[in-house]
Amino acid sequence: MNLQVHLGNLTLSNPIILASGTAGYGREIAPYLDLDRVGAFTLKGLSSTPWVGNPPPRIHETYAGIMNSIGLENKGFDRFFREDLPFLENFQTKIIANIWGKTIEEYSDIAKKMNGLERIDAIEVNVSCPNIEQGGESFSSNGQVLCQLIQNLRQKIQKPLIVKLGPNTDDLNNVLQFMEKEGVDILSVTNTFPALAIDVENQSYIFSRKTAGLSGPAIKPLALKLVYDVIQRTRLPIIGMGGIMKTEDALEYFLIGAQAVALGSVNLIDPSAAVQIIEGIKTYLVQKNIFDINDLIGKVR
Amino acid sequence: MNLQVHLGNLTLSNPIILASGTAGYGREIAPYLDLDRVGAFTLKGLSSTPWVGNPPPRIHETYAGIMNSIGLENKGFDRFFREDLPFLENFQTKIIANIWGKTIEEYSDIAKKMNGLERIDAIEVNVSCPNIEQGGESFSSNGQVLCQLIQNLRQKIQKPLIVKLGPNTDDLNNVLQFMEKEGVDILSVTNTFPALAIDVENQSYIFSRKTAGLSGPAIKPLALKLVYDVIQRTRLPIIGMGGIMKTEDALEYFLIGAQAVALGSVNLIDPSAAVQIIEGIKTYLVQKNIFDINDLIGKVR
Amino acid sequence: MKRAKIVQKRFLGTSFVELWLEEKDIAHLASPGQFVMVTTGSSYDPFLKRPLGILACQENQFGLLFEIVGRGTQILSQLEIGDQVDLLGPLGNGFSLNPKEALLIGGGRGFVPLYFLAQIFINKKVPFQFFFGIRSQEEKVLIEYLSQLPIPLVISCQEEFSGFYCGTVLDAFENWRQQHSLSKSAPKIYACGPQGMFQTLAKMDDIIPNQIEVSLESRMGCGYGVCLSCAVKKKGLPGYFHVCKDGPVFRLGEIEL
Amino acid sequence: MKRAKIVQKRFLGTSFVELWLEEKDIAHLASPGQFVMVTTGSSYDPFLKRPLGILACQENQFGLLFEIVGRGTQILSQLEIGDQVDLLGPLGNGFSLNPKEALLIGGGRGFVPLYFLAQIFINKKVPFQFFFGIRSQEEKVLIEYLSQLPIPLVISCQEEFSGFYCGTVLDAFENWRQQHSLSKSAPKIYACGPQGMFQTLAKMDDIIPNQIEVSLESRMGCGYGVCLSCAVKKKGLPGYFHVCKDGPVFRLGEIEL
Ligand SMILES: Cc1cc2nc3c(=O)[nH]c(=O)nc-3n(C[C@H](O)[C@H](O)[C@H](O)COP(=O)(O)OP(=O)(O)OC[C@H]3O[C@@H](n4cnc5c(N)ncnc54)[C@H](O)[C@@H]3O)c2cc1C
Ligand SMILES: Cc1cc2nc3c(=O)[nH]c(=O)nc-3n(C[C@H](O)[C@H](O)[C@H](O)COP(=O)(O)OP(=O)(O)OC[C@H]3O[C@@H](n4cnc5c(N)ncnc54)[C@H](O)[C@@H]3O)c2cc1C
Ligand SMILES: Cc1cc2nc3c(=O)[nH]c(=O)nc-3n(C[C@H](O)[C@H](O)[C@H](O)COP(=O)(O)O)c2cc1C
Ligand SMILES: Cc1cc2nc3c(=O)[nH]c(=O)nc-3n(C[C@H](O)[C@H](O)[C@H](O)COP(=O)(O)O)c2cc1C
Ligand code: FES
Ligand code: FES
């Protein structure tokens, strides 16, 4: 049976990836999951310098979902380099660095640093981050700025470049065209959905920043639709994600054409979910008499 | 205690409305719920002539949500007039007619008919309908067409005019401005979210039209965000809806500024939910020492 | 909405469960072919209630018998005696109850409404024959279950195993028809089973689809007529019936399968 | 992930539940102050696991004791003996276990990790005093529960009712301090309770917040350090600790309340 997939020049031993922000920097989840079993492991989003993130509460449970407002807290490149990178040298699994910045310059900076690390196999750019030069709106809310950012990063990054889109990308068609032209290698779809929650007891917003990102099972049918929409408009390979809990959820993404999928929120409630899903996919392929997972990808047209 | 709310020139005895498509034409839900207890009752979407709707399956369960592809099946105005209107004469509750068409002309037609009925208190225009003159895209996916439609209908409708938006309204800011200028009375936000589901067993789309509309608890944090976004941009009164299951959900909508809320999917699993929610709101107001529900509306800024 | 307490529970094999619930109104009003919508719990995942046919009624109690096929029925199978469930019902239109003579044809879990019907016919002394087919030995428990009723049973199984006719229930029915000359006023046929069974039945010789009553399954949102989810195509006419309101019992001739 | 079977269950009054679960590893490894993340069922609504402190361990079993405050704990309270739950643990860093002398201060359900600690101290023959405060008579069941241990207890209740000191647990503690001259090597203080209790404690006279160990609650996504939800502000430093990894036991002086 073949589970190997090629996303442009990035080859994964199987198409199950751990999504950024839901598996730490590796050490935290390693006691529960053999990292070499997954196709790739995405690091929690890193910026060049440490970032403290948002005040609590940072998480709120909704019907079959969670809203998070972690605010991109991270230890910064240097501490990652010292504290976590050595641990990651023990594994063969592909490692994707997820990066962000508050300015194009900050993005460039972390991109260059990550690009220089041998252990990092690909770089995923989170573009759903507040752009302080544009008054705090997300980079993805302005197609032109987004294209600028991507062009800039492509020059700095020789490793496979993954752009991670959110649900409200401005001017999506043009941005997709631009990315193909500039040589972006892979797209990740999708980041969390902007959402709101009110504390009715205290008559206030739950989160200090009012809105927060919705993820988990609740969003699956919406994320799947988004991935589908993007697939219709580009030939770039896609890592699909959003609400995957079980084998069947992952299969839905493959069937509409995602070359790989990432697991996010499910890791919070079951750190070994990835292995069960990989095993579930094997069982399904056997049942359906399919030898190569690539024959499944995009089968539903 | 006062639960009466005024949405422009439409006055409701309480701010709980039954959403279109989830309570039939009244007779179906009446055995389970005293229609005079709710602030208003919205009829299943009607067109001028009968419409058969989509082939089955028409409903699919997702994590804490449902996708529906009813395809706007309805008996048409004439049968409604004969079979259901007489029954509705037995009630005092406000009745909102939900209307749609495949062309502006079809919309006009049903609008005029509904406008002529004394028992109908307001007319809600569902603009998330396929526009056959524009190749089947929804009316709300083209801001200009949408404005045209609204202008046309405003001329035909003397009753309070409600426009029901979906999550992907094109050019929202301009459309909102236009609606204020044209004298739209109320907005309903939101219709279902476009979503996708795959049958992994049969390797096919679940629905014959591929996509279908997601509703229910899963969408609540997204719908609340959408209502919030619209409230920031208009002074029109708003009927908020999306995923309301319990009193607390309704209160979230009031607190961010919705003047009324509508219950949709919850009616499917509990036809008397509205009464429990109304009672729950009363209890909450007593606890919080609030005499008038209007003092709650928009309290969280 | 009604609240009923589970007063009896029993597994039949590993994939069928019989539950008895206490709810006076349903127990007194229900008629064979009608169903209830049962919640799967207080969570919103799964969200919808599940339609289940009524198996029998006794005093203030009614029975359900279901197959565990997915998440909802799995959760229902974990209910215990003493637990309470929310439900709506009795819903839909049942079978006609006054034939001169009747033939009941049930496939798998489709025997549930026919079991109820058979009890009524026993009481009313309507002569009838019950054809019951199972796919495999695993469903043998259903045969044992059905054998509790003092009725003439013709059993078939699609897997070969001792004692029973080997084939589909319609094969068995056809076989029986050839051996018995039907009375002049041909007996009324009632059927419930998988889609394929209805399709084959409609095409059999000497069958008048409009005289056959069938009980359909379909995906349901509400079960009481508001959501229009449960569409089944009308035969020879534009548009759809709605299984929960117009059915679940239809004449075989009026629906497109 | 671990799977544990419920082997004992008991309601304390109407809003507290004691559960005993069989899971060898947790029972053998857990230390006072550590916690487990427990699923509320197989549904995704509610979605997250719930953090609960470990009450005690015995052979292959460990105990939990929780207050029913919302949906998750409501569901957990419905678990029955024989049911299985998925969980992660033992998680976090517990209390230091080798003081010369100790004072334990618990408010409401906050007594749980201290109960475990007290048992260890009894075994290790560490002298200690246990201060326990409840808000109202309804929590009296907890006093009875705690009285099972052969320990010196000072009880307080914010509602007046016979026999106990009337006031907060810190009032009772202050009162006791004034009556007893503390030994030269002042006893180590361990505390667990609501936020307000910690805030007051930090401001009391002759208290060195950095020598007090407190066990915090916070909203948790994962409980094992990946999601960064459980942030609590560092005192005098930029940034946050993470309760699940850096705690839940902290020195009172290092956190902003
Ligand atoms: C009027 C009526 C009466 C019924 N009476 C009985 C009964 O007495 N005993 C009994 O065992 N079952 C009965 N059923 C069927 C029963 O409702 C379904 O098996 C049940 O809803 C499945 O729920 P689930 O969550 O376990 O399965 P799901 O996880 O929802 O689905 C499991 C599988 O069944 C398919 N499926 C689900 N619902 C339906 C449906 N309504 N129609 C066709 N395919 C479906 C799904 O696609 C999937 O492949 C009846 C159905 C109707 C409409
Ligand atoms: C390390 C740790 C150990 C704990 N040990 C125990 C224990 O031994 N016994 C016990 O009874 N409880 C303990 N708790 C608290 C327990 O986790 C919560 O009471 C529980 O998660 C609430 O879940 P729910 O679904 O019932 O409530 P929800 O419906 O989630 O919430 C009910 C109310 O509590 C608030 N809330 C929810 N979670 C938290 C939280 N983590 N912190 C503050 N407020 C919250 C909500 O805003 C709401 O007002 C512990 C918490 C932590 C972090
Ligand atoms: C707690 C949490 C933290 C996250 N942090 C990041 C992050 O640092 N960078 C990023 O690109 N996405 C981040 N995400 C988004 C996830 O990677 C993923 O895109 C999203 O959660 C949707 O997938 P899911 O529904 O499976 O969780 C985070 C999500 C969660 C729940
Ligand atoms: C089965 C079903 C049928 C619906 N039919 C209509 C309709 O005819 N017209 C309309 O404007 N909205 C229709 N809706 C949308 C609802 O009125 C409501 O806007 C949406 O379901 C969101 O609310 P909810 O999450 O509470 O269900 C329908 C929704 C459902 C679930
Ligand atoms: S199931 Fe809703 S109308 Fe039949
Ligand atoms: S709860 Fe996830 S990091 Fe602490």
mmCIF file of N, CA, C and O in Angstrom, chain A residues 21-24 28-29 32 44 52-61 63-66 70 73 217 245-246 265-272, chain D residues 1 39 44-50 71 88-91 219-234 238-240 242 245:
data_model
loop_
_atom_site.group_PDB
_atom_site.id
_atom_site.type_symbol
_atom_site.label_atom_id
_atom_site.label_comp_id
_atom_site.label_asym_id
_atom_site.label_seq_id
_atom_site.Cartn_x
_atom_site.Cartn_y
_atom_site.Cartn_z
ATOM 1 N N GLY A 21 0.069 25.035 16.099
ATOM 2 C CA GLY A 21 -0.582 25.559 17.299
ATOM 3 C C GLY A 21 -1.326 24.523 18.110
ATOM 4 O O GLY A 21 -1.874 24.843 19.164
ATOM 5 N N THR A 22 -1.335 23.298 17.622
ATOM 6 C CA THR A 22 -2.087 22.261 18.321
ATOM 7 C C THR A 22 -1.202 21.073 18.684
ATOM 8 O O THR A 22 -1.707 20.031 19.098
ATOM 9 N N ALA A 23 0.101 21.245 18.509
ATOM 10 C CA ALA A 23 1.006 20.157 18.864
ATOM 11 C C ALA A 23 2.310 20.701 19.445
ATOM 12 O O ALA A 23 3.284 19.971 19.572
ATOM 13 N N GLY A 24 2.309 21.981 19.782
ATOM 14 C CA GLY A 24 3.482 22.598 20.402
ATOM 15 C C GLY A 24 4.682 22.595 19.474
ATOM 16 O O GLY A 24 4.557 22.783 18.250
ATOM 17 N N GLU A 28 6.068 18.486 23.557
ATOM 18 C CA GLU A 28 4.862 18.394 24.367
ATOM 19 C C GLU A 28 3.988 17.211 23.957
ATOM 20 O O GLU A 28 3.376 16.548 24.797
ATOM 21 N N ILE A 29 3.909 16.968 22.661
ATOM 22 C CA ILE A 29 3.005 15.901 22.199
ATOM 23 C C ILE A 29 3.710 14.555 22.076
ATOM 24 O O ILE A 29 3.056 13.501 22.037
ATOM 25 N N TYR A 32 2.747 11.231 23.705
ATOM 26 C CA TYR A 32 1.467 10.620 23.349
ATOM 27 C C TYR A 32 1.429 10.094 21.920
ATOM 28 O O TYR A 32 0.500 9.421 21.520
ATOM 29 N N LYS A 44 4.161 25.202 16.257
ATOM 30 C CA LYS A 44 3.400 26.379 16.681
ATOM 31 C C LYS A 44 4.023 27.605 16.018
ATOM 32 O O LYS A 44 5.248 27.703 15.907
ATOM 33 N N VAL A 52 4.214 37.701 23.593
ATOM 34 C CA VAL A 52 3.525 37.215 24.798
ATOM 35 C C VAL A 52 2.104 36.734 24.559
ATOM 36 O O VAL A 52 1.569 35.960 25.345
ATOM 37 N N GLY A 53 1.484 37.199 23.496
ATOM 38 C CA GLY A 53 0.123 36.736 23.238
ATOM 39 C C GLY A 53 -0.908 37.511 24.042
ATOM 40 O O GLY A 53 -0.602 38.524 24.664
ATOM 41 N N ASN A 54 -2.136 37.025 24.003
ATOM 42 C CA ASN A 54 -3.263 37.736 24.609
ATOM 43 C C ASN A 54 -3.492 37.339 26.058
ATOM 44 O O ASN A 54 -3.160 36.234 26.462
ATOM 45 N N PRO A 55 -4.115 38.245 26.824
ATOM 46 C CA PRO A 55 -4.484 37.909 28.198
ATOM 47 C C PRO A 55 -5.574 36.832 28.217
ATOM 48 O O PRO A 55 -6.334 36.698 27.258
ATOM 49 N N PRO A 56 -5.673 36.068 29.293
ATOM 50 C CA PRO A 56 -6.744 35.091 29.398
ATOM 51 C C PRO A 56 -8.098 35.778 29.580
ATOM 52 O O PRO A 56 -8.094 36.934 30.009
ATOM 53 N N PRO A 57 -9.231 35.144 29.322
ATOM 54 C CA PRO A 57 -9.306 33.778 28.792
ATOM 55 C C PRO A 57 -8.877 33.717 27.329
ATOM 56 O O PRO A 57 -9.096 34.653 26.566
ATOM 57 N N ARG A 58 -8.308 32.598 26.976
ATOM 58 C CA ARG A 58 -7.815 32.413 25.617
ATOM 59 C C ARG A 58 -8.589 31.348 24.863
ATOM 60 O O ARG A 58 -8.345 31.121 23.684
ATOM 61 N N ILE A 59 -9.441 30.656 25.564
ATOM 62 C CA ILE A 59 -10.176 29.585 24.885
ATOM 63 C C ILE A 59 -11.605 29.586 25.390
ATOM 64 O O ILE A 59 -11.870 29.943 26.546
ATOM 65 N N HIS A 60 -12.516 29.246 24.521
ATOM 66 C CA HIS A 60 -13.926 29.221 24.884
ATOM 67 C C HIS A 60 -14.576 28.112 24.071
ATOM 68 O O HIS A 60 -14.368 28.001 22.873
ATOM 69 N N GLU A 61 -15.355 27.337 24.778
ATOM 70 C CA GLU A 61 -15.980 26.199 24.104
ATOM 71 C C GLU A 61 -17.296 26.634 23.475
ATOM 72 O O GLU A 61 -18.103 27.294 24.127
ATOM 73 N N TYR A 63 -20.577 25.136 20.682
ATOM 74 C CA TYR A 63 -21.178 23.858 20.299
ATOM 75 C C TYR A 63 -20.272 23.132 19.297
ATOM 76 O O TYR A 63 -20.099 23.600 18.171
ATOM 77 N N ALA A 64 -19.699 22.026 19.713
ATOM 78 C CA ALA A 64 -18.816 21.228 18.857
ATOM 79 C C ALA A 64 -17.662 22.029 18.265
ATOM 80 O O ALA A 64 -17.195 21.741 17.160
ATOM 81 N N GLY A 65 -17.211 23.005 19.001
ATOM 82 C CA GLY A 65 -16.076 23.774 18.510
ATOM 83 C C GLY A 65 -15.381 24.506 19.629
ATOM 84 O O GLY A 65 -15.822 24.482 20.781
ATOM 85 N N ILE A 66 -14.269 25.119 19.300
ATOM 86 C CA ILE A 66 -13.600 25.990 20.263
ATOM 87 C C ILE A 66 -13.223 27.285 19.581
ATOM 88 O O ILE A 66 -12.931 27.329 18.388
ATOM 89 N N ILE A 70 -5.311 32.880 21.416
ATOM 90 C CA ILE A 70 -3.978 32.728 21.997
ATOM 91 C C ILE A 70 -3.165 33.987 21.680
ATOM 92 O O ILE A 70 -2.319 34.405 22.461
ATOM 93 N N GLU A 73 1.050 33.803 20.836
ATOM 94 C CA GLU A 73 2.143 33.679 21.819
ATOM 95 C C GLU A 73 3.179 32.690 21.318
ATOM 96 O O GLU A 73 2.847 31.602 20.848
ATOM 97 N N PRO A 217 -14.779 20.500 15.107
ATOM 98 C CA PRO A 217 -15.778 19.810 14.286
ATOM 99 C C PRO A 217 -16.851 20.727 13.693
ATOM 100 O O PRO A 217 -17.304 20.503 12.567
ATOM 101 N N MET A 245 -11.805 15.111 12.691
ATOM 102 C CA MET A 245 -11.826 14.360 13.947
ATOM 103 C C MET A 245 -11.543 12.888 13.705
ATOM 104 O O MET A 245 -10.961 12.220 14.531
ATOM 105 N N LYS A 246 -12.030 12.388 12.581
ATOM 106 C CA LYS A 246 -12.031 10.960 12.338
ATOM 107 C C LYS A 246 -11.550 10.672 10.924
ATOM 108 O O LYS A 246 -11.503 11.570 10.067
ATOM 109 N N SER A 265 -7.598 20.977 16.164
ATOM 110 C CA SER A 265 -8.239 20.884 17.474
ATOM 111 C C SER A 265 -8.305 19.465 18.033
ATOM 112 O O SER A 265 -8.260 19.280 19.249
ATOM 113 N N VAL A 266 -8.419 18.488 17.171
ATOM 114 C CA VAL A 266 -8.541 17.116 17.685
ATOM 115 C C VAL A 266 -7.346 16.727 18.535
ATOM 116 O O VAL A 266 -7.472 15.956 19.486
ATOM 117 N N ASN A 267 -6.179 17.285 18.237
ATOM 118 C CA ASN A 267 -4.997 16.968 19.045
ATOM 119 C C ASN A 267 -5.168 17.398 20.497
ATOM 120 O O ASN A 267 -4.588 16.794 21.398
ATOM 121 N N LEU A 268 -5.949 18.442 20.703
ATOM 122 C CA LEU A 268 -6.148 18.922 22.077
ATOM 123 C C LEU A 268 -6.886 17.885 22.914
ATOM 124 O O LEU A 268 -6.590 17.712 24.089
ATOM 125 N N ILE A 269 -7.826 17.221 22.294
ATOM 126 C CA ILE A 269 -8.613 16.270 23.096
ATOM 127 C C ILE A 269 -8.122 14.839 22.950
ATOM 128 O O ILE A 269 -8.457 13.985 23.761
ATOM 129 N N ASP A 270 -7.322 14.581 21.940
ATOM 130 C CA ASP A 270 -6.767 13.241 21.776
ATOM 131 C C ASP A 270 -5.436 13.329 21.040
ATOM 132 O O ASP A 270 -5.386 13.282 19.816
ATOM 133 N N PRO A 271 -4.351 13.425 21.794
ATOM 134 C CA PRO A 271 -3.046 13.654 21.172
ATOM 135 C C PRO A 271 -2.593 12.520 20.260
ATOM 136 O O PRO A 271 -1.670 12.712 19.474
ATOM 137 N N SER A 272 -3.221 11.374 20.343
ATOM 138 C CA SER A 272 -2.802 10.295 19.440
ATOM 139 C C SER A 272 -3.800 10.067 18.309
ATOM 140 O O SER A 272 -3.737 9.069 17.605
ATOM 141 N N MET D 1 -3.528 8.262 25.137
ATOM 142 C CA MET D 1 -4.700 8.476 25.973
ATOM 143 C C MET D 1 -4.955 7.217 26.812
ATOM 144 O O MET D 1 -4.698 6.114 26.379
ATOM 145 N N THR D 39 -12.535 13.197 29.597
ATOM 146 C CA THR D 39 -13.549 13.479 28.570
ATOM 147 C C THR D 39 -14.921 13.448 29.198
ATOM 148 O O THR D 39 -15.151 12.736 30.164
ATOM 149 N N TYR D 44 -18.927 15.290 20.439
ATOM 150 C CA TYR D 44 -18.042 16.446 20.319
ATOM 151 C C TYR D 44 -18.701 17.707 20.856
ATOM 152 O O TYR D 44 -18.228 18.818 20.611
ATOM 153 N N ASP D 45 -19.808 17.561 21.514
ATOM 154 C CA ASP D 45 -20.468 18.707 22.142
ATOM 155 C C ASP D 45 -20.919 18.276 23.532
ATOM 156 O O ASP D 45 -21.883 17.532 23.626
ATOM 157 N N PRO D 46 -20.268 18.696 24.615
ATOM 158 C CA PRO D 46 -19.076 19.551 24.663
ATOM 159 C C PRO D 46 -17.828 18.889 24.079
ATOM 160 O O PRO D 46 -17.739 17.667 24.013
ATOM 161 N N PHE D 47 -16.903 19.740 23.693
ATOM 162 C CA PHE D 47 -15.747 19.286 22.939
ATOM 163 C C PHE D 47 -14.526 18.961 23.804
ATOM 164 O O PHE D 47 -13.899 17.927 23.632
ATOM 165 N N LEU D 48 -14.220 19.866 24.700
ATOM 166 C CA LEU D 48 -12.962 19.749 25.448
ATOM 167 C C LEU D 48 -13.056 18.772 26.621
ATOM 168 O O LEU D 48 -14.122 18.553 27.183
ATOM 169 N N LYS D 49 -11.912 18.228 26.988
ATOM 170 C CA LYS D 49 -11.807 17.493 28.245
ATOM 171 C C LYS D 49 -11.829 18.499 29.388
ATOM 172 O O LYS D 49 -11.572 19.689 29.193
ATOM 173 N N ARG D 50 -12.098 18.011 30.599
ATOM 174 C CA ARG D 50 -12.138 18.875 31.773
ATOM 175 C C ARG D 50 -11.006 18.532 32.727
ATOM 176 O O ARG D 50 -10.779 17.343 32.999
ATOM 177 N N ARG D 71 -21.940 22.406 32.199
ATOM 178 C CA ARG D 71 -22.335 21.292 31.361
ATOM 179 C C ARG D 71 -21.426 20.076 31.490
ATOM 180 O O ARG D 71 -21.895 18.944 31.565
ATOM 181 N N LEU D 88 -6.242 11.858 30.175
ATOM 182 C CA LEU D 88 -4.801 12.085 30.120
ATOM 183 C C LEU D 88 -4.333 12.383 31.538
ATOM 184 O O LEU D 88 -5.004 13.101 32.266
ATOM 185 N N GLY D 89 -3.163 11.863 31.891
ATOM 186 C CA GLY D 89 -2.629 12.215 33.194
ATOM 187 C C GLY D 89 -1.663 11.178 33.688
ATOM 188 O O GLY D 89 -1.451 10.160 33.028
ATOM 189 N N PRO D 90 -1.053 11.398 34.849
ATOM 190 C CA PRO D 90 -1.175 12.618 35.640
ATOM 191 C C PRO D 90 -0.423 13.771 34.989
ATOM 192 O O PRO D 90 0.634 13.576 34.404
ATOM 193 N N LEU D 91 -0.991 14.969 35.091
ATOM 194 C CA LEU D 91 -0.450 16.140 34.405
ATOM 195 C C LEU D 91 -0.012 17.211 35.402
ATOM 196 O O LEU D 91 -0.531 17.297 36.514
ATOM 197 N N ARG D 219 -8.791 28.052 32.562
ATOM 198 C CA ARG D 219 -9.442 27.342 31.455
ATOM 199 C C ARG D 219 -8.414 26.650 30.625
ATOM 200 O O ARG D 219 -7.449 27.266 30.192
ATOM 201 N N MET D 220 -8.646 25.405 30.354
ATOM 202 C CA MET D 220 -7.655 24.628 29.631
ATOM 203 C C MET D 220 -8.208 24.082 28.332
ATOM 204 O O MET D 220 -9.351 23.646 28.267
ATOM 205 N N GLY D 221 -7.355 24.101 27.317
ATOM 206 C CA GLY D 221 -7.711 23.473 26.053
ATOM 207 C C GLY D 221 -7.247 22.035 26.051
ATOM 208 O O GLY D 221 -8.028 21.127 25.808
ATOM 209 N N CYS D 222 -5.954 21.843 26.314
ATOM 210 C CA CYS D 222 -5.375 20.513 26.150
ATOM 211 C C CYS D 222 -4.915 19.898 27.453
ATOM 212 O O CYS D 222 -4.959 18.688 27.627
ATOM 213 N N GLY D 223 -4.392 20.707 28.369
ATOM 214 C CA GLY D 223 -3.874 20.179 29.628
ATOM 215 C C GLY D 223 -2.463 19.634 29.539
ATOM 216 O O GLY D 223 -1.889 19.252 30.552
ATOM 217 N N TYR D 224 -1.886 19.548 28.348
ATOM 218 C CA TYR D 224 -0.539 18.974 28.254
ATOM 219 C C TYR D 224 0.468 19.863 27.516
ATOM 220 O O TYR D 224 1.504 19.404 27.071
ATOM 221 N N GLY D 225 0.103 21.145 27.393
ATOM 222 C CA GLY D 225 1.129 22.100 26.971
ATOM 223 C C GLY D 225 1.193 22.491 25.517
ATOM 224 O O GLY D 225 2.090 23.239 25.124
ATOM 225 N N VAL D 226 0.242 22.052 24.686
ATOM 226 C CA VAL D 226 0.362 22.413 23.272
ATOM 227 C C VAL D 226 -0.419 23.652 22.861
ATOM 228 O O VAL D 226 -0.052 24.325 21.906
ATOM 229 N N CYS D 227 -1.493 23.978 23.575
ATOM 230 C CA CYS D 227 -2.384 25.003 23.015
ATOM 231 C C CYS D 227 -2.152 26.407 23.581
ATOM 232 O O CYS D 227 -2.614 27.385 23.020
ATOM 233 N N LEU D 228 -1.482 26.503 24.716
ATOM 234 C CA LEU D 228 -1.178 27.796 25.342
ATOM 235 C C LEU D 228 -2.428 28.559 25.787
ATOM 236 O O LEU D 228 -2.428 29.779 25.885
ATOM 237 N N SER D 229 -3.504 27.830 26.067
ATOM 238 C CA SER D 229 -4.736 28.479 26.520
ATOM 239 C C SER D 229 -4.666 28.914 27.977
ATOM 240 O O SER D 229 -5.293 29.884 28.367
ATOM 241 N N CYS D 230 -3.939 28.166 28.777
ATOM 242 C CA CYS D 230 -4.048 28.271 30.233
ATOM 243 C C CYS D 230 -3.097 29.311 30.802
ATOM 244 O O CYS D 230 -2.366 29.034 31.740
ATOM 245 N N ALA D 231 -3.123 30.485 30.200
ATOM 246 C CA ALA D 231 -2.145 31.511 30.564
ATOM 247 C C ALA D 231 -2.472 32.169 31.890
ATOM 248 O O ALA D 231 -3.624 32.451 32.191
ATOM 249 N N VAL D 232 -1.432 32.402 32.679
ATOM 250 C CA VAL D 232 -1.583 33.217 33.888
ATOM 251 C C VAL D 232 -0.364 34.146 33.924
ATOM 252 O O VAL D 232 0.770 33.728 33.671
ATOM 253 N N LYS D 233 -0.630 35.401 34.191
ATOM 254 C CA LYS D 233 0.408 36.437 34.076
ATOM 255 C C LYS D 233 1.531 36.215 35.081
ATOM 256 O O LYS D 233 1.295 35.929 36.241
ATOM 257 N N LYS D 234 2.738 36.359 34.610
ATOM 258 C CA LYS D 234 3.888 36.340 35.521
ATOM 259 C C LYS D 234 3.917 37.637 36.305
ATOM 260 O O LYS D 234 3.586 38.701 35.782
ATOM 261 N N PRO D 238 7.464 40.161 31.936
ATOM 262 C CA PRO D 238 6.522 40.118 30.807
ATOM 263 C C PRO D 238 6.097 38.673 30.577
ATOM 264 O O PRO D 238 6.820 37.743 30.906
ATOM 265 N N GLY D 239 4.922 38.506 29.999
ATOM 266 C CA GLY D 239 4.526 37.184 29.556
ATOM 267 C C GLY D 239 3.760 36.371 30.588
ATOM 268 O O GLY D 239 3.418 36.849 31.662
ATOM 269 N N TYR D 240 3.499 35.158 30.188
ATOM 270 C CA TYR D 240 2.589 34.294 30.927
ATOM 271 C C TYR D 240 3.232 32.965 31.279
ATOM 272 O O TYR D 240 4.058 32.448 30.545
ATOM 273 N N HIS D 242 2.074 28.916 31.918
ATOM 274 C CA HIS D 242 0.981 28.075 31.441
ATOM 275 C C HIS D 242 0.647 27.095 32.544
ATOM 276 O O HIS D 242 1.490 26.294 32.954
ATOM 277 N N LYS D 245 1.423 23.242 32.375
ATOM 278 C CA LYS D 245 2.806 22.774 32.284
ATOM 279 C C LYS D 245 3.662 23.356 33.402
ATOM 280 O O LYS D 245 4.423 22.667 34.051
#
